[in-house]
PDB file of C-alpha atoms and ligand atoms in Angstrom:
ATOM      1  CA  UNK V  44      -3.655  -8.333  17.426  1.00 58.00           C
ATOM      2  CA  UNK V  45      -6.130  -6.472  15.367  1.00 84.00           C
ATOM      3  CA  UNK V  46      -5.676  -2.897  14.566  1.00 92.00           C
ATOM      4  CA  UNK V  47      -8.728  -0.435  13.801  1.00 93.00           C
ATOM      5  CA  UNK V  48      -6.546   2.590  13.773  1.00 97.00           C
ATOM      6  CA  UNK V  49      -6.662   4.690  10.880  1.00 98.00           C
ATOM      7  CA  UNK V  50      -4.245   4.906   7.917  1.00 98.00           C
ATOM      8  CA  UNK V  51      -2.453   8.464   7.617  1.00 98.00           C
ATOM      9  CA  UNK V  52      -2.601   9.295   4.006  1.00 98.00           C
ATOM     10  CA  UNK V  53      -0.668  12.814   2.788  1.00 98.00           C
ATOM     11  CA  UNK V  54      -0.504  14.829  -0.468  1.00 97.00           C
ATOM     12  CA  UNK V  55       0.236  18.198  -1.591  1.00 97.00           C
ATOM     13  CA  UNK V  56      -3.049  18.195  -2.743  1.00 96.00           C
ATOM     14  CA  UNK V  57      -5.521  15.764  -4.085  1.00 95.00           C
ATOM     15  CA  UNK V  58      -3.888  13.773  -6.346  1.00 96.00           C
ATOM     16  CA  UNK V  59      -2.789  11.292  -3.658  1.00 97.00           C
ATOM     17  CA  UNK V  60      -6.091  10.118  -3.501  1.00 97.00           C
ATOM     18  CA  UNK V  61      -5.144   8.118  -6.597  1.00 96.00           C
ATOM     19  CA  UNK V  62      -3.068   6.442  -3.680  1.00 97.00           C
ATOM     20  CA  UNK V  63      -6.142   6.248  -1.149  1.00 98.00           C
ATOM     21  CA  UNK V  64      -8.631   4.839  -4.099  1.00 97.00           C
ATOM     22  CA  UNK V  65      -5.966   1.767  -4.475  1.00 97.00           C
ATOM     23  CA  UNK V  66      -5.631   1.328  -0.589  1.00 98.00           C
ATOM     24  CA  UNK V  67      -9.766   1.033  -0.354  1.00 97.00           C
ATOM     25  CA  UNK V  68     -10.111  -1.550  -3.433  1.00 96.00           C
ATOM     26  CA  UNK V  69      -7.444  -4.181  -0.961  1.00 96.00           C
ATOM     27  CA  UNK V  70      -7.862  -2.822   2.292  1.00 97.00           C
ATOM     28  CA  UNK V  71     -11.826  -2.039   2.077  1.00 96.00           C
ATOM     29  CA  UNK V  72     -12.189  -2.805   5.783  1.00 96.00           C
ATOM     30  CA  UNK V  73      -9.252  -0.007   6.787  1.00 97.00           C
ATOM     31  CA  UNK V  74     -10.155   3.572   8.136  1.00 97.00           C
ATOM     32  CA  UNK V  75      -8.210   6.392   6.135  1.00 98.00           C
ATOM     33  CA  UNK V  76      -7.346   9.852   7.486  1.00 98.00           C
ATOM     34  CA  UNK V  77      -6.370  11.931   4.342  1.00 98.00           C
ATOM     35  CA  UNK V  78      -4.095  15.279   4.202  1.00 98.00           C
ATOM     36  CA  UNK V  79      -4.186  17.634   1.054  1.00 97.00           C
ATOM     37  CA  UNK V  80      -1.889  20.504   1.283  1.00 97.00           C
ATOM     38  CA  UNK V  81      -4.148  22.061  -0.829  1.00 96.00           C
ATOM     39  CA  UNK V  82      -3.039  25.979   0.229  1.00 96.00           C
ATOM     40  CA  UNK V  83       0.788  24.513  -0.770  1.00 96.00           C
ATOM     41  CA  UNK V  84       0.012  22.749  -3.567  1.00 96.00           C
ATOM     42  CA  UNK V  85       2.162  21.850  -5.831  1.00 96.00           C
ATOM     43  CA  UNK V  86       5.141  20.741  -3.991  1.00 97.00           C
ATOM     44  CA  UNK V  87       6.203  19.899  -7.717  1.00 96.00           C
ATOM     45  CA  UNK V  88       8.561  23.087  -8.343  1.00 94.00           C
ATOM     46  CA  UNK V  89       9.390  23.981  -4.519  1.00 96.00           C
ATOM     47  CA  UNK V  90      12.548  23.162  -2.770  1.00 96.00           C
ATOM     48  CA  UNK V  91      13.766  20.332  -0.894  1.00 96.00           C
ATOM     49  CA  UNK V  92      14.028  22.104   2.523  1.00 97.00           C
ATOM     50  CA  UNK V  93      10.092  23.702   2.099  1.00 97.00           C
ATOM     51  CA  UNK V  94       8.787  19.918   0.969  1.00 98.00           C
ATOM     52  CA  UNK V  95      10.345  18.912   3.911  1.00 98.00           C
ATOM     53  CA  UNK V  96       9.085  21.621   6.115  1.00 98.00           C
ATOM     54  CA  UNK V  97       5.513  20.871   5.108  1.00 98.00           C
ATOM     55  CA  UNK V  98       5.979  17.295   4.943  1.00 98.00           C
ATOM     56  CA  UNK V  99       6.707  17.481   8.682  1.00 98.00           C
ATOM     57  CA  UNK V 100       4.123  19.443  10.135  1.00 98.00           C
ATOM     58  CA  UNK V 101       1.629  17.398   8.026  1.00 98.00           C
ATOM     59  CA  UNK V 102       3.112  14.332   9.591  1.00 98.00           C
ATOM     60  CA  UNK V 103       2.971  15.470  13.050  1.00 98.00           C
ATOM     61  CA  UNK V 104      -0.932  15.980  12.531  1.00 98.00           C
ATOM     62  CA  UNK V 105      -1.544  12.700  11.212  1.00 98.00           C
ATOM     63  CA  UNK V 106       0.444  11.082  14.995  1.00 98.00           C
ATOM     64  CA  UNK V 107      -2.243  13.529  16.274  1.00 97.00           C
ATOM     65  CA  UNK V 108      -4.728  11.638  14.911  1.00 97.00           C
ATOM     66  CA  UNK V 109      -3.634   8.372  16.093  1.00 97.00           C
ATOM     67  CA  UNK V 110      -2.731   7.150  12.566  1.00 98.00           C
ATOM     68  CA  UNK V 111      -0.791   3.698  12.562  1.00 98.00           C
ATOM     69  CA  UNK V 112       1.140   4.172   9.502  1.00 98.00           C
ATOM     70  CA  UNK V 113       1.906   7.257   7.490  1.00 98.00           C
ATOM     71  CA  UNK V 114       1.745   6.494   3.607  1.00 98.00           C
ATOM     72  CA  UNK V 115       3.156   9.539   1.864  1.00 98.00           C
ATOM     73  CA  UNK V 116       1.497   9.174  -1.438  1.00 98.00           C
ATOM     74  CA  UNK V 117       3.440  12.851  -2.735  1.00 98.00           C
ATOM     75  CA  UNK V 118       5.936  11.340  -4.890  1.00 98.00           C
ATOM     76  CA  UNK V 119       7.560  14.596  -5.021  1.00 98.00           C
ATOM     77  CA  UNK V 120       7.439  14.210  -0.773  1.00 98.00           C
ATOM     78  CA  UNK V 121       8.283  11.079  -1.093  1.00 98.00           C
ATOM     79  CA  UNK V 122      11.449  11.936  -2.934  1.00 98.00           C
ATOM     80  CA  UNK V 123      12.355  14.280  -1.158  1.00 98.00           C
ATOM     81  CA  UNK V 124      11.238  13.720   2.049  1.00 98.00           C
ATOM     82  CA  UNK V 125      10.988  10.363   3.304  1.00 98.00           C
ATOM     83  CA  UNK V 126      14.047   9.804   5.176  1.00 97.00           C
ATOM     84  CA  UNK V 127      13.398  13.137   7.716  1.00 98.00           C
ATOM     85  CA  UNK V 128       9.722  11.844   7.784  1.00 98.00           C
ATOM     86  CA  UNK V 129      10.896   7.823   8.926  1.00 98.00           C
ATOM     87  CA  UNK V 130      13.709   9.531  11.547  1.00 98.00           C
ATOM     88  CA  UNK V 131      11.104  12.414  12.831  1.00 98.00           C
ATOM     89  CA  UNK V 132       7.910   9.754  13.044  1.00 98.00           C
ATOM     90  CA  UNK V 133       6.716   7.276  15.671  1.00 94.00           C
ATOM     91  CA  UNK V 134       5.417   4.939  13.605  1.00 96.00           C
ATOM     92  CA  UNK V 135       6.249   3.325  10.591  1.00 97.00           C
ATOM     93  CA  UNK V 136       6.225   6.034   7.231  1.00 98.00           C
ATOM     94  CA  UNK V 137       6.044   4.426   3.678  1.00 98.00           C
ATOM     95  CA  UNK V 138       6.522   6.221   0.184  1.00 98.00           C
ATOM     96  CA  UNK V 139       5.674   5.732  -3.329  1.00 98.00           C
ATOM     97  CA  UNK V 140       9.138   5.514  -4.648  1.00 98.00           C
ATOM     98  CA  UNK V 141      10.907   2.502  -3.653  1.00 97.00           C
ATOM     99  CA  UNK V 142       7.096   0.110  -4.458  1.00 97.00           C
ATOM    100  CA  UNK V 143       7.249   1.520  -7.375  1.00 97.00           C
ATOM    101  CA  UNK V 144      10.991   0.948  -8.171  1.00 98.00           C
ATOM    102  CA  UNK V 145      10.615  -2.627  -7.254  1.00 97.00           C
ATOM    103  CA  UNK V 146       7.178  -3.267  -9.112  1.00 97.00           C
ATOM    104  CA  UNK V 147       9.846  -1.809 -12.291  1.00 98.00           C
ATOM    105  CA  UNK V 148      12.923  -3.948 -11.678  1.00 98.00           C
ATOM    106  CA  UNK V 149      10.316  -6.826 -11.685  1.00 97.00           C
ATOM    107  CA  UNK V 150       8.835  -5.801 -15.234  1.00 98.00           C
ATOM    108  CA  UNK V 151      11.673  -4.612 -17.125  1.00 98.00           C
ATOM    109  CA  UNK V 152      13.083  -7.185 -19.415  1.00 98.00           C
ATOM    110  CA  UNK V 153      15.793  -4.909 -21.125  1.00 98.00           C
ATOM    111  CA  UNK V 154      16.305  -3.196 -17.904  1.00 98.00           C
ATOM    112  CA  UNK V 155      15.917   0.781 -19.378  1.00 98.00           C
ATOM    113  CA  UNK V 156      13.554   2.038 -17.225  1.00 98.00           C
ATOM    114  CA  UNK V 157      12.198   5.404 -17.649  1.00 98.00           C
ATOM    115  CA  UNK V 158      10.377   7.963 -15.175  1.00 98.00           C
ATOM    116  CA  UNK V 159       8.007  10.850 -15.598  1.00 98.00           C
ATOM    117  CA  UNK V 160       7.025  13.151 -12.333  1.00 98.00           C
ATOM    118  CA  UNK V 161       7.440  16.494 -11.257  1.00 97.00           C
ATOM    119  CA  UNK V 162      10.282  18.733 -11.487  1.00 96.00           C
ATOM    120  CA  UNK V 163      11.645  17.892  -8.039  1.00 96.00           C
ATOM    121  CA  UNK V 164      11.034  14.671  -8.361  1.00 97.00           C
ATOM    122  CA  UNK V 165      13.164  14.205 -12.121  1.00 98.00           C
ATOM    123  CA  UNK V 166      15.962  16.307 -10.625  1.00 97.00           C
ATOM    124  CA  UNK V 167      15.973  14.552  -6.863  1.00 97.00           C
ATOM    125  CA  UNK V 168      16.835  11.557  -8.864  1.00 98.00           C
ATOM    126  CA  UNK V 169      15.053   9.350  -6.148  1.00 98.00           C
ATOM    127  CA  UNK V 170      13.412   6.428  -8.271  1.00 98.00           C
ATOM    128  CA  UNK V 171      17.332   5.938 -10.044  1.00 98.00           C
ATOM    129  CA  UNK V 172      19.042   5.758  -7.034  1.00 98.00           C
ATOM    130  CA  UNK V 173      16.369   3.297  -5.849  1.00 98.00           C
ATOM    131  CA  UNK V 174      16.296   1.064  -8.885  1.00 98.00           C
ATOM    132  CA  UNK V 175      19.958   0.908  -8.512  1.00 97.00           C
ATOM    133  CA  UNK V 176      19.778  -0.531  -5.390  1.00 97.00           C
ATOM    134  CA  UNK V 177      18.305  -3.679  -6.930  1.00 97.00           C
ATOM    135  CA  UNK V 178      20.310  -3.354  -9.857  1.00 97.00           C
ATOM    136  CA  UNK V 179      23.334  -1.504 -10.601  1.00 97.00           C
ATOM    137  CA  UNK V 180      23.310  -2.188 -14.621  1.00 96.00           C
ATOM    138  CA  UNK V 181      19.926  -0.677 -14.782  1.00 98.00           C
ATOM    139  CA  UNK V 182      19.592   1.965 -17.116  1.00 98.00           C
ATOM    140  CA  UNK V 183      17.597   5.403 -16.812  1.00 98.00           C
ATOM    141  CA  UNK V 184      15.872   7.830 -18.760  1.00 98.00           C
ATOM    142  CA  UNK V 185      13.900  10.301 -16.482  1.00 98.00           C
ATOM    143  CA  UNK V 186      11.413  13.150 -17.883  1.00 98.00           C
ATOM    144  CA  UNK V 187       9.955  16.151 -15.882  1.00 98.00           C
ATOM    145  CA  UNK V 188       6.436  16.601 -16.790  1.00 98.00           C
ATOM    146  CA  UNK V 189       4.937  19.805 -15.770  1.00 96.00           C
ATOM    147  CA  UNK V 190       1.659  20.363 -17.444  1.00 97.00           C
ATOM    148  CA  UNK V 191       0.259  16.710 -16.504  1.00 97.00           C
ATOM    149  CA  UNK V 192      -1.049  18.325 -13.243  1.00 96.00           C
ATOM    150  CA  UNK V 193      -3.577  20.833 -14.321  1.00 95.00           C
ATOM    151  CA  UNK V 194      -4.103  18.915 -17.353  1.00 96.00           C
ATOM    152  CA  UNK V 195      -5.068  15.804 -14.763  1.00 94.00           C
ATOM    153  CA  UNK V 196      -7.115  18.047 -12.645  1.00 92.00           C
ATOM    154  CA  UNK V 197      -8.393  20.080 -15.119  1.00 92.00           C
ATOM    155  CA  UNK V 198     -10.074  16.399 -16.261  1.00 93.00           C
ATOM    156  CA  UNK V 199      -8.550  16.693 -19.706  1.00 96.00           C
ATOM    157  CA  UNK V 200      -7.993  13.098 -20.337  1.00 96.00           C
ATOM    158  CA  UNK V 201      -8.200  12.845 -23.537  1.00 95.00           C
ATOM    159  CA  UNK V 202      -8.111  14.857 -27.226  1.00 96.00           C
ATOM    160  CA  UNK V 203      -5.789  16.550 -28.773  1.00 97.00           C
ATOM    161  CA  UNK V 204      -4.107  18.863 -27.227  1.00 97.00           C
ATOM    162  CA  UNK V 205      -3.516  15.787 -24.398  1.00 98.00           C
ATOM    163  CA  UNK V 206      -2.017  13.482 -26.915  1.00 98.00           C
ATOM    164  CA  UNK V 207       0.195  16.055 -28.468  1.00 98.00           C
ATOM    165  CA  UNK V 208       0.902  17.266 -24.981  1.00 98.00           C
ATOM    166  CA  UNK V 209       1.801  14.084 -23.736  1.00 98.00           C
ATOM    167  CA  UNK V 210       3.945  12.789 -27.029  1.00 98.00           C
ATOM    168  CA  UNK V 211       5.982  15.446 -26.388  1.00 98.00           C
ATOM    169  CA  UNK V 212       7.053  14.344 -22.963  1.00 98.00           C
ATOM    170  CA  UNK V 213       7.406  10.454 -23.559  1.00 98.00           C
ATOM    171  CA  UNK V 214       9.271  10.747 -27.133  1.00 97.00           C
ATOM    172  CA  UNK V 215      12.609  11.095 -25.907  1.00 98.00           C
ATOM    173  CA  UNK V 216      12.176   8.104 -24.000  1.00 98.00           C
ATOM    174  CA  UNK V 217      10.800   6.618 -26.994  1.00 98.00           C
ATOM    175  CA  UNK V 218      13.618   7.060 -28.785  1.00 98.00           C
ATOM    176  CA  UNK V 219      15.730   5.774 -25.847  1.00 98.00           C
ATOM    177  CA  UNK V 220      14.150   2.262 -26.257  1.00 96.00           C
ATOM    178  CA  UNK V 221      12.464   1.736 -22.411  1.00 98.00           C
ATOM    179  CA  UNK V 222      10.108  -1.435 -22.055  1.00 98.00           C
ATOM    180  CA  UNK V 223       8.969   0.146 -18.673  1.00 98.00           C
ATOM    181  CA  UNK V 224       7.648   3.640 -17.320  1.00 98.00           C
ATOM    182  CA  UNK V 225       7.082   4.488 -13.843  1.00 98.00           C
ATOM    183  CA  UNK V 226       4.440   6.627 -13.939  1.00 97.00           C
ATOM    184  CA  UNK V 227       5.927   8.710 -10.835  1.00 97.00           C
ATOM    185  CA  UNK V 228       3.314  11.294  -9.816  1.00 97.00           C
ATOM    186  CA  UNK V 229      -0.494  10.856  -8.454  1.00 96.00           C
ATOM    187  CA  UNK V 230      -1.833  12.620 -11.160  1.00 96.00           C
ATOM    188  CA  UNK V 231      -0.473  10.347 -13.746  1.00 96.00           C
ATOM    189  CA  UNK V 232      -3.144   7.037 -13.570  1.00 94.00           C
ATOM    190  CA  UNK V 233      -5.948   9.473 -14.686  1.00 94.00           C
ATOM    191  CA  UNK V 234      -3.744   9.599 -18.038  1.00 97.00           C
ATOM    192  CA  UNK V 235      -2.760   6.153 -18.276  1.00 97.00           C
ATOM    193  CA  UNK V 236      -4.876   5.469 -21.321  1.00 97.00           C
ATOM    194  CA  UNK V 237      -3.529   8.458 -23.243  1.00 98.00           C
ATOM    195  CA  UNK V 238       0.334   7.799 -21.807  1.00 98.00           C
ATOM    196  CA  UNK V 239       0.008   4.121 -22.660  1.00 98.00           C
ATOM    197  CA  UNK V 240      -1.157   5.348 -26.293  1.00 98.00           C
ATOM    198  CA  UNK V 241       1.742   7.646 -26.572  1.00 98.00           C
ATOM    199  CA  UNK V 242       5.033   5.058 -25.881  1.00 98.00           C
ATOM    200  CA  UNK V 243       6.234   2.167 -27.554  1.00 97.00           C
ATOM    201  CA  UNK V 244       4.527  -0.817 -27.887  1.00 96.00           C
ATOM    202  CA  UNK V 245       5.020  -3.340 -25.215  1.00 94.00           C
ATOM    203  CA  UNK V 246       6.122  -0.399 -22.526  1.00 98.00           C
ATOM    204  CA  UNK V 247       4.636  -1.764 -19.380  1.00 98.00           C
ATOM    205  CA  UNK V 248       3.672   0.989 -17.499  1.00 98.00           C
ATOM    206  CA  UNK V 249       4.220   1.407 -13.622  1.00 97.00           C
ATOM    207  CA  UNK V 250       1.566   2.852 -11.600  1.00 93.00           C
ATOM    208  CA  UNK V 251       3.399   3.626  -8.137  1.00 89.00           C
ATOM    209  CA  UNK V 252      -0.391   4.204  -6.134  1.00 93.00           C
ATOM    210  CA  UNK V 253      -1.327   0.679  -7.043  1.00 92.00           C
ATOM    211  CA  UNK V 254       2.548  -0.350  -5.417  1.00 93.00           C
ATOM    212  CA  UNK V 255       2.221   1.041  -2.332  1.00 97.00           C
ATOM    213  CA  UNK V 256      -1.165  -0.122  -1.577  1.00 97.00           C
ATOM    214  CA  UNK V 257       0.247  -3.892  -2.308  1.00 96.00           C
ATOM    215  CA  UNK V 258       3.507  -3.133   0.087  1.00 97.00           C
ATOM    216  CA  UNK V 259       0.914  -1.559   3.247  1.00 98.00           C
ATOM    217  CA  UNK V 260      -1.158  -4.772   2.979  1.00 97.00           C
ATOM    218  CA  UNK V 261       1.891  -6.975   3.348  1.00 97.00           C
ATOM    219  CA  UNK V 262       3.099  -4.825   5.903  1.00 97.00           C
ATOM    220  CA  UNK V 263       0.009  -5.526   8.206  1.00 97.00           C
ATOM    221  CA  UNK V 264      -0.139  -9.251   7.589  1.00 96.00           C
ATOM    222  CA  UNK V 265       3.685  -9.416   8.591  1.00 96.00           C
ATOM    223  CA  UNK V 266       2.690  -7.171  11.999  1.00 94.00           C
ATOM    224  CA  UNK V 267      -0.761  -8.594  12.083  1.00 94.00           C
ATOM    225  CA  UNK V 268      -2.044  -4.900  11.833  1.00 94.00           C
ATOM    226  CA  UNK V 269      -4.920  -5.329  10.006  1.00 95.00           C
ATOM    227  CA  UNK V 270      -8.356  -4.156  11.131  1.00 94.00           C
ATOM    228  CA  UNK V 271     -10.261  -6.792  11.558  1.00 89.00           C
ATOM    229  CA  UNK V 272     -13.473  -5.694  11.508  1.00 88.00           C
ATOM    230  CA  UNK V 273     -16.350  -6.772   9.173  1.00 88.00           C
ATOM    231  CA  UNK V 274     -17.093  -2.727   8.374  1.00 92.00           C
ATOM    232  CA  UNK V 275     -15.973  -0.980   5.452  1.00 94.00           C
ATOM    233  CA  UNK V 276     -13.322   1.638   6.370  1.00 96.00           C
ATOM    234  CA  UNK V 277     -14.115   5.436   6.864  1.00 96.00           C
ATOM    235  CA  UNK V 278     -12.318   8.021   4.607  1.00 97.00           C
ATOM    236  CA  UNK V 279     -11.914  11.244   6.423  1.00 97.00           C
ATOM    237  CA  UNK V 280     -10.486  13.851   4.643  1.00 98.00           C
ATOM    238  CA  UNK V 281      -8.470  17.471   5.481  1.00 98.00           C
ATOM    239  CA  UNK V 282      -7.336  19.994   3.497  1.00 98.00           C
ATOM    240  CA  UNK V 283      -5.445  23.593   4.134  1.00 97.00           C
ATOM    241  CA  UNK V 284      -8.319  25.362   1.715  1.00 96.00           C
ATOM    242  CA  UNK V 285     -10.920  25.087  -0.757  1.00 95.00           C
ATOM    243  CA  UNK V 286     -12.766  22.026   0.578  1.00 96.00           C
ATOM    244  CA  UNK V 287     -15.218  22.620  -2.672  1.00 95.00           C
ATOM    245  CA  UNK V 288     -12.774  22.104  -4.830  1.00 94.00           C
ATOM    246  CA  UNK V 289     -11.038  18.616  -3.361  1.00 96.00           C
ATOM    247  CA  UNK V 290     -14.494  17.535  -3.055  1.00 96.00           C
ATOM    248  CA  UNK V 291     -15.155  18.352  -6.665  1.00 94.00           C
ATOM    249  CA  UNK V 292     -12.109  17.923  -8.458  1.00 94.00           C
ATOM    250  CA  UNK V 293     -10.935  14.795  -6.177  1.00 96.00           C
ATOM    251  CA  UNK V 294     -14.015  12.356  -6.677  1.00 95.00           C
ATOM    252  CA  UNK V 295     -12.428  11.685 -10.231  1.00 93.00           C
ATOM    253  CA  UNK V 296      -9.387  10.714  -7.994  1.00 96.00           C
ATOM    254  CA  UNK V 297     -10.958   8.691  -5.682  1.00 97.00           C
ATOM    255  CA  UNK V 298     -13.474   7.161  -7.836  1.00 95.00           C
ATOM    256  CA  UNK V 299     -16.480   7.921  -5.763  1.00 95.00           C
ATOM    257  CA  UNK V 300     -17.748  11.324  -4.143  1.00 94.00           C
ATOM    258  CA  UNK V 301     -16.895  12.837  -0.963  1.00 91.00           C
ATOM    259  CA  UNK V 302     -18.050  14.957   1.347  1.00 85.00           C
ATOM    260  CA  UNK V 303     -17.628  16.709   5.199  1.00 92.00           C
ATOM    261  CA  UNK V 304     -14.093  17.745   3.971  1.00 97.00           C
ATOM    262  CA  UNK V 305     -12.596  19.517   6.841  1.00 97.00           C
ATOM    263  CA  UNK V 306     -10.548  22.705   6.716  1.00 97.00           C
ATOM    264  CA  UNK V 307      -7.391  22.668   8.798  1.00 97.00           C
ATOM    265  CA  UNK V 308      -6.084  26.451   9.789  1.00 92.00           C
ATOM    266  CA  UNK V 309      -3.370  26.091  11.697  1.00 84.00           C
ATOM    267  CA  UNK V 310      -1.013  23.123  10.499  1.00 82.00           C
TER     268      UNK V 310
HETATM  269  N1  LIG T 446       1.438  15.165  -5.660  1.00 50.03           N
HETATM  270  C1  LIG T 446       2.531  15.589  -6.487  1.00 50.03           C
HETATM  271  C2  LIG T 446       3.395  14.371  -6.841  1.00 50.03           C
HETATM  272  O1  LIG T 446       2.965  13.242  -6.789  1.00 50.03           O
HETATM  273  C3  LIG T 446       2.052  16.282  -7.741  1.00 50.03           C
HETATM  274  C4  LIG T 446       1.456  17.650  -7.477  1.00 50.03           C
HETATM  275  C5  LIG T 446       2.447  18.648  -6.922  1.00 50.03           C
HETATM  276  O2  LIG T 446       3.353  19.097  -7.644  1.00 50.03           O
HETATM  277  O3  LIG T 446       2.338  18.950  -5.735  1.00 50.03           O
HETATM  278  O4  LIG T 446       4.551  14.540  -7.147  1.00 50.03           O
END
């Protein structure tokens, strides 16, 4: 049984369309209905009890929209959040953390992994108590990166200041000898050329958006959820203000431009 329903993507803002570009390069045919909290945004230094507040009500709009699946591409959401979202939802509700856990257990050959994200994300401690589900002799070494955000978004990919900014975060996890990072926020694959430049050699980096998108797919060819048809997928897209600026900012996310970016008021 076929399934043309959309896909319910979420984000604080638009970096989870890092999450929405992998889902259209292996599941071109399937229709995407995107949230960006962009009036929120960042979810990155909030508390738990607000992410999970806004992760909610966000949810509760994407059932509206007769999503199938609810793909919470927020890592910081998905750290914090993902357990309310799965008992409040309908329908099945996948995160970034535990793909991306798995993808790291499968990569790391001296098993010490490390993890850069957000503030809430570092402290929840989310991606350690998932890789220690797989493996409890895995060791950790975890990094809050705050300025990879607006550096991301600002399009500051490179140079400099990047590099330096960037060494700064990923030496101590240098010096702790990891072989692989999980790159643990949306922003991060726009600075996977400059991170990759930055560690140790032979650090196999972990990009969680490319994870989930892998783990979705399987989970429609085990339901036999997949749309069928021979169309490429629509990408509709909401956000809680500035629709210029997701349109702007977010085509470097996506990979391709955007427009017709609705506004949603009342959330
Ligand atoms: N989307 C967030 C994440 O992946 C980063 C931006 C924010 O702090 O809201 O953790």
């Amino acid at each position: 049984m076929a399934d043309s329903r959309p896909i319910g993507v979420f984000d604080s803002g638009l970096g989870g369309l890092t999450v929405a570009k992998a889902l259209r390069s292996i599941l071109p045919n399937e229709s995407i209905v995107y949230f960006g909290d962009t009036a929120r945004v960042p979810y990155g230094n909030k508390s738990s009890n607000l992410i999970k507040e806004y992760s909610l009500e966000i949810a509760d709009f994407l059932m509206k929209h007769d999503a199938k699946m609810i793909v919470v591409a927020c890592n910081t959401a998905s750290a914090l959040a993902l357990e309310e979202l799965q008992r409040h939802c309908t329908l099945p509700v996948i995160g970034v953390i535990n793909p991306g856990a798995r993808e790291a257990i499968k990569a790391t050959k001296n098993d010490h992994i490390g993890i850069i994200g957000t503030v809430a994300t570092v402290s929840s401690k989310a991606y350690e108590k998932e890789l220690q589900k797989y493996n409890t002799d895995i060791k950790t070494s975890s990094q809050a990166c705050p300025l990879l955000v607006p550096l991301a978004e600002e399009g500051w990919l490179e140079g400099e200041v990047t590099n330096s900014i960037v060494k700064h975060y990923v030496s101590p996890l240098n010096d702790d000898a990891i072989d692989t990072l999980i790159l643990g926020c949306t922003h991060y694959p726009l600075l996977k050329n400059v991170i990759a430049s930055q560690v140790n050699d032979n650090t196999t980096l972990i990009d969680s958006a490319s994870a989930v998108a892998r783990v979705v797919k399987e989970s429609f060819l085990e339901t036999d959820q997949l749309n069928d048809s021979d169309e490429k997928g629509m990408l509709t897209c909401f956000v809680t203000d500035i629709p210029m600026r997701f349109e702007d900012v977010g085509q470097r996310f996506l990979g391709s431009p955007m427009d017709h970016v609705q506004t949603v008021h009342d959330i």
